[in-house]
């Protein structure tokens, strides 16, 4: 009987051992200061009713081996824009693969391992109110520039006779988000995109163009009609009567990185 009792205790202890890469949620983080909860400001999530649309983002949007990455866990709260989700409202975090990175005690910084391989990716899943969301963090080589993150145009003039978008964000999940400057909600338009670093081919929606990085680390986009708040002006008619394009495929638009994204 005593053997059975000890065996049962060992089984319970084994079951209680956290899985590799698992981090407990906010209810178990007693004494940890949440630096994203402003003193004296009450979160709109009084009852922790986190919506399924919550998301986890990172700065930078891709990381190098040995780098520390800031995490932001938020949701859109009407016209007020993104709102941080308090640690107390989170069920759990999971880092995969667990040996590739570790989370800080306040779950706001991801420390990437020196052994993380360029070309691989780290997945961080946060679950709140039963709703999971996974952030994919690509690993890039030292000194390498990537397309992931936020970019702002160096000029308001774009190709094809339309103003440039105010800002673009290329997410690792294949979504390109465009801020057209139309209102308080920063992202007005979303398109699927793909980028082949080797060939330089950039597709946005059903269009195909090219992209490259200049010596200053800016993103130079060619041959794409990007979303804009103003429709393009019609070009002069061609010999066959069809409107001519205002700019050709060689028209370039230069974007600089916004923040520490890359």
Short mmCIF file of C-alpha atoms in Angstrom, two decimals:
data_model
loop_
_atom_site.label_atom_id
_atom_site.label_comp_id
_atom_site.label_asym_id
_atom_site.label_seq_id
_atom_site.Cartn_x
_atom_site.Cartn_y
_atom_site.Cartn_z
CA UNK A 1 0.00 0.00 0.00
CA UNK A 2 2.83 2.35 0.87
CA UNK A 3 4.47 1.61 -2.51
CA UNK A 4 1.22 2.41 -4.28
CA UNK A 5 0.87 5.68 -2.39
CA UNK A 6 4.40 6.76 -3.23
CA UNK A 7 3.89 5.71 -6.82
CA UNK A 8 0.74 7.82 -6.99
CA UNK A 9 2.57 10.86 -5.63
CA UNK A 10 5.32 10.44 -8.21
CA UNK A 11 2.69 10.24 -10.95
CA UNK A 12 1.05 13.45 -9.75
CA UNK A 13 4.41 15.19 -9.58
CA UNK A 14 5.18 14.12 -13.13
CA UNK A 15 1.84 15.41 -14.32
CA UNK A 16 2.49 18.73 -12.56
CA UNK A 17 5.82 19.26 -14.36
CA UNK A 18 5.39 21.96 -17.02
CA UNK A 19 6.00 20.93 -20.60
CA UNK A 20 9.16 22.32 -22.25
CA UNK A 21 8.57 25.88 -23.42
CA UNK A 22 5.40 26.26 -21.32
CA UNK A 23 4.98 29.41 -19.21
CA UNK A 24 2.19 29.95 -16.69
CA UNK A 25 -0.37 32.68 -17.15
CA UNK A 26 -0.90 35.90 -15.26
CA UNK A 27 -2.85 34.44 -12.37
CA UNK A 28 0.32 32.60 -11.32
CA UNK A 29 2.62 35.61 -11.72
CA UNK A 30 2.26 37.03 -8.25
CA UNK A 31 4.69 39.85 -7.53
CA UNK A 32 5.55 40.39 -11.21
CA UNK A 33 5.08 44.01 -12.32
CA UNK A 34 3.23 44.39 -15.62
CA UNK A 35 5.07 47.29 -17.25
CA UNK A 36 2.34 47.66 -19.89
CA UNK A 37 -0.40 48.43 -17.36
CA UNK A 38 -0.23 52.15 -16.74
CA UNK A 39 -0.57 53.18 -13.07
CA UNK A 40 -3.99 54.62 -12.32
CA UNK A 41 -5.48 53.53 -15.63
CA UNK A 42 -8.16 50.87 -15.57
CA UNK A 43 -8.01 48.32 -18.34
CA UNK A 44 -11.21 47.89 -20.38
CA UNK A 45 -10.81 44.15 -19.67
CA UNK A 46 -12.27 44.36 -16.18
CA UNK A 47 -13.50 40.76 -16.29
CA UNK A 48 -10.69 39.52 -18.58
CA UNK A 49 -13.16 38.87 -21.40
CA UNK A 50 -10.35 38.87 -23.99
CA UNK A 51 -11.80 38.70 -27.54
CA UNK A 52 -10.74 35.97 -29.96
CA UNK A 53 -9.19 38.69 -32.15
CA UNK A 54 -6.38 39.37 -29.65
CA UNK A 55 -2.89 39.23 -31.14
CA UNK A 56 0.76 39.01 -30.23
CA UNK A 57 3.28 41.15 -32.13
CA UNK A 58 7.02 41.62 -31.78
CA UNK A 59 9.58 44.39 -32.21
CA UNK A 60 11.56 43.61 -34.28
CA UNK A 61 9.35 41.42 -36.47
CA UNK A 62 12.26 39.08 -37.19
CA UNK A 63 15.24 38.37 -34.97
CA UNK A 64 18.88 37.41 -35.07
CA UNK A 65 20.48 34.72 -32.88
CA UNK A 66 21.14 36.03 -29.36
CA UNK A 67 18.78 38.99 -29.73
CA UNK A 68 16.15 40.19 -27.24
CA UNK A 69 12.71 40.85 -28.76
CA UNK A 70 9.95 42.96 -27.21
CA UNK A 71 6.49 41.39 -27.25
CA UNK A 72 3.18 43.24 -27.33
CA UNK A 73 -0.10 41.49 -26.54
CA UNK A 74 -3.11 43.60 -27.50
CA UNK A 75 -6.55 43.86 -29.07
CA UNK A 76 -8.39 46.63 -30.93
CA UNK A 77 -10.73 48.56 -28.65
CA UNK A 78 -13.12 50.55 -30.90
CA UNK A 79 -11.73 53.93 -32.00
CA UNK A 80 -9.25 54.00 -29.11
CA UNK A 81 -6.89 51.80 -31.05
CA UNK A 82 -4.89 48.85 -29.71
CA UNK A 83 -5.12 48.15 -25.98
CA UNK A 84 -2.59 46.10 -24.04
CA UNK A 85 -3.89 42.93 -22.41
CA UNK A 86 -2.93 42.72 -18.71
CA UNK A 87 -0.86 39.74 -17.59
CA UNK A 88 -3.63 38.76 -15.18
CA UNK A 89 -5.89 38.02 -18.17
CA UNK A 90 -3.56 35.51 -19.86
CA UNK A 91 -3.95 31.74 -19.46
CA UNK A 92 -0.53 30.63 -20.71
CA UNK A 93 2.36 31.06 -23.14
CA UNK A 94 4.13 28.39 -25.19
CA UNK A 95 7.49 28.77 -26.99
CA UNK A 96 8.27 26.32 -29.79
CA UNK A 97 10.90 25.02 -30.18
CA UNK A 98 11.54 25.51 -26.45
CA UNK A 99 15.34 25.51 -26.78
CA UNK A 100 15.27 28.36 -29.32
CA UNK A 101 14.18 31.13 -26.91
CA UNK A 102 13.08 31.92 -23.37
CA UNK A 103 10.43 34.31 -22.03
CA UNK A 104 11.16 36.89 -19.33
CA UNK A 105 9.39 36.68 -15.98
CA UNK A 106 6.95 39.42 -17.04
CA UNK A 107 6.38 37.68 -20.42
CA UNK A 108 7.19 40.87 -22.32
CA UNK A 109 10.68 39.98 -23.68
CA UNK A 110 11.71 36.95 -25.72
CA UNK A 111 15.41 36.14 -25.49
CA UNK A 112 16.50 34.30 -28.64
CA UNK A 113 19.17 31.63 -28.18
CA UNK A 114 22.61 32.12 -29.72
CA UNK A 115 22.11 28.67 -31.26
CA UNK A 116 18.92 29.65 -33.15
CA UNK A 117 19.55 28.89 -36.82
CA UNK A 118 19.04 31.59 -39.50
CA UNK A 119 16.23 30.49 -41.80
CA UNK A 120 14.32 28.84 -38.95
CA UNK A 121 11.40 30.33 -37.03
CA UNK A 122 10.18 30.54 -33.44
CA UNK A 123 6.48 30.26 -32.66
CA UNK A 124 5.10 31.91 -29.51
CA UNK A 125 1.50 31.03 -28.65
CA UNK A 126 -0.42 33.07 -26.09
CA UNK A 127 -3.79 31.84 -24.84
CA UNK A 128 -6.23 34.25 -23.20
CA UNK A 129 -9.84 33.57 -22.26
CA UNK A 130 -9.43 30.21 -23.98
CA UNK A 131 -8.46 31.83 -27.32
CA UNK A 132 -4.97 31.00 -28.66
CA UNK A 133 -2.94 33.24 -30.97
CA UNK A 134 0.46 32.35 -32.43
CA UNK A 135 3.23 34.77 -33.34
CA UNK A 136 5.74 33.51 -35.92
CA UNK A 137 9.21 35.03 -35.51
CA UNK A 138 11.61 34.35 -38.41
CA UNK A 139 15.33 34.10 -37.59
CA UNK A 140 17.66 36.00 -39.93
CA UNK A 141 21.42 36.00 -40.20
CA UNK A 142 23.74 38.59 -38.68
CA UNK A 143 23.75 41.78 -40.74
CA UNK A 144 20.91 40.52 -42.94
CA UNK A 145 17.97 42.78 -43.84
CA UNK A 146 14.52 41.23 -44.09
CA UNK A 147 11.17 42.50 -45.30
CA UNK A 148 9.18 41.74 -42.13
CA UNK A 149 8.03 44.72 -40.11
CA UNK A 150 6.85 48.30 -40.64
CA UNK A 151 7.95 50.63 -43.45
CA UNK A 152 7.22 54.30 -44.21
CA UNK A 153 7.68 55.97 -47.63
CA UNK A 154 10.42 58.55 -48.02
CA UNK A 155 8.12 60.46 -50.40
CA UNK A 156 4.34 60.85 -50.44
CA UNK A 157 4.35 60.42 -54.23
CA UNK A 158 3.81 56.84 -55.36
CA UNK A 159 3.79 55.06 -58.68
CA UNK A 160 0.82 54.92 -61.07
CA UNK A 161 -0.49 58.35 -60.11
CA UNK A 162 -1.65 57.63 -56.53
CA UNK A 163 -0.28 58.82 -53.19
CA UNK A 164 1.89 56.37 -51.31
CA UNK A 165 0.38 54.57 -48.31
CA UNK A 166 1.31 56.21 -45.00
CA UNK A 167 2.79 52.96 -43.70
CA UNK A 168 3.10 49.28 -44.66
CA UNK A 169 3.56 46.29 -42.40
CA UNK A 170 4.73 42.95 -43.78
CA UNK A 171 3.89 40.19 -41.31
CA UNK A 172 5.58 36.76 -41.33
CA UNK A 173 2.17 35.12 -41.78
CA UNK A 174 1.97 36.46 -45.37
CA UNK A 175 -0.26 39.48 -44.65
CA UNK A 176 0.63 42.97 -45.87
CA UNK A 177 -1.20 45.72 -43.93
CA UNK A 178 -1.59 49.25 -45.33
CA UNK A 179 -2.24 52.49 -43.45
CA UNK A 180 -3.84 54.88 -45.93
CA UNK A 181 -4.30 57.72 -43.43
CA UNK A 182 -8.09 57.51 -43.48
CA UNK A 183 -8.85 57.49 -39.76
CA UNK A 184 -7.94 56.32 -36.25
CA UNK A 185 -7.76 52.65 -37.22
CA UNK A 186 -4.18 52.41 -38.45
CA UNK A 187 -4.60 49.50 -40.89
CA UNK A 188 -7.16 50.26 -43.60
CA UNK A 189 -6.34 47.52 -46.10
CA UNK A 190 -4.94 44.00 -46.02
CA UNK A 191 -3.43 42.01 -48.89
CA UNK A 192 -1.68 38.66 -49.11
CA UNK A 193 1.95 38.94 -50.14
CA UNK A 194 5.02 36.81 -50.84
CA UNK A 195 8.67 37.77 -51.20
CA UNK A 196 11.48 35.70 -52.68
CA UNK A 197 14.69 37.18 -51.34
CA UNK A 198 16.82 35.36 -53.90
CA UNK A 199 15.00 36.58 -57.01
CA UNK A 200 13.63 39.81 -55.52
CA UNK A 201 10.10 39.04 -56.71
CA UNK A 202 7.44 40.67 -54.52
CA UNK A 203 3.77 39.83 -55.02
CA UNK A 204 0.99 41.84 -53.35
CA UNK A 205 -2.52 40.55 -53.94
CA UNK A 206 -2.77 39.59 -57.61
CA UNK A 207 0.12 41.85 -58.68
CA UNK A 208 3.76 40.95 -59.13
CA UNK A 209 6.69 43.36 -58.93
CA UNK A 210 10.09 43.44 -57.34
CA UNK A 211 11.80 44.62 -54.16
CA UNK A 212 15.37 45.13 -53.07
CA UNK A 213 17.29 46.68 -50.18
CA UNK A 214 19.61 49.63 -50.78
CA UNK A 215 22.85 50.35 -48.89
CA UNK A 216 20.96 52.32 -46.22
CA UNK A 217 18.66 49.37 -45.48
CA UNK A 218 15.67 50.98 -47.20
CA UNK A 219 13.14 48.88 -49.08
CA UNK A 220 12.87 49.79 -52.78
CA UNK A 221 9.64 48.54 -54.40
CA UNK A 222 9.17 48.53 -58.19
CA UNK A 223 6.27 47.87 -60.54
CA UNK A 224 3.44 47.59 -57.99
CA UNK A 225 0.23 49.63 -57.74
CA UNK A 226 -0.03 49.79 -53.95
CA UNK A 227 -3.32 50.51 -52.13
CA UNK A 228 -3.99 54.24 -51.83
CA UNK A 229 -6.62 56.57 -50.40
CA UNK A 230 -7.00 58.24 -53.83
CA UNK A 231 -7.69 56.30 -57.06
CA UNK A 232 -5.04 56.71 -59.76
CA UNK A 233 -5.67 59.34 -62.40
CA UNK A 234 -6.31 57.93 -65.88
CA UNK A 235 -3.38 58.20 -68.23
CA UNK A 236 -3.55 59.60 -71.77
CA UNK A 237 -5.08 57.22 -74.30
CA UNK A 238 -2.84 55.01 -76.36
CA UNK A 239 -3.09 54.60 -80.14
CA UNK A 240 -5.70 51.88 -79.72
CA UNK A 241 -7.80 54.08 -77.42
CA UNK A 242 -6.96 52.29 -74.14
CA UNK A 243 -5.64 54.42 -71.25
CA UNK A 244 -1.87 54.41 -70.84
CA UNK A 245 -0.22 53.72 -67.51
CA UNK A 246 1.09 56.89 -65.86
CA UNK A 247 4.20 55.02 -64.73
CA UNK A 248 5.80 51.87 -66.00
CA UNK A 249 7.09 48.82 -64.14
CA UNK A 250 10.41 50.60 -63.49
CA UNK A 251 8.79 53.22 -61.23
CA UNK A 252 10.38 52.87 -57.78
CA UNK A 253 9.02 53.70 -54.33
CA UNK A 254 11.46 53.82 -51.41
CA UNK A 255 10.44 52.90 -47.85
CA UNK A 256 12.52 53.34 -44.70
CA UNK A 257 12.17 50.99 -41.71
CA UNK A 258 9.85 52.27 -38.96
CA UNK A 259 11.14 51.48 -35.47
CA UNK A 260 13.48 48.54 -35.06
CA UNK A 261 11.55 46.22 -37.37
CA UNK A 262 13.37 44.43 -40.16
#
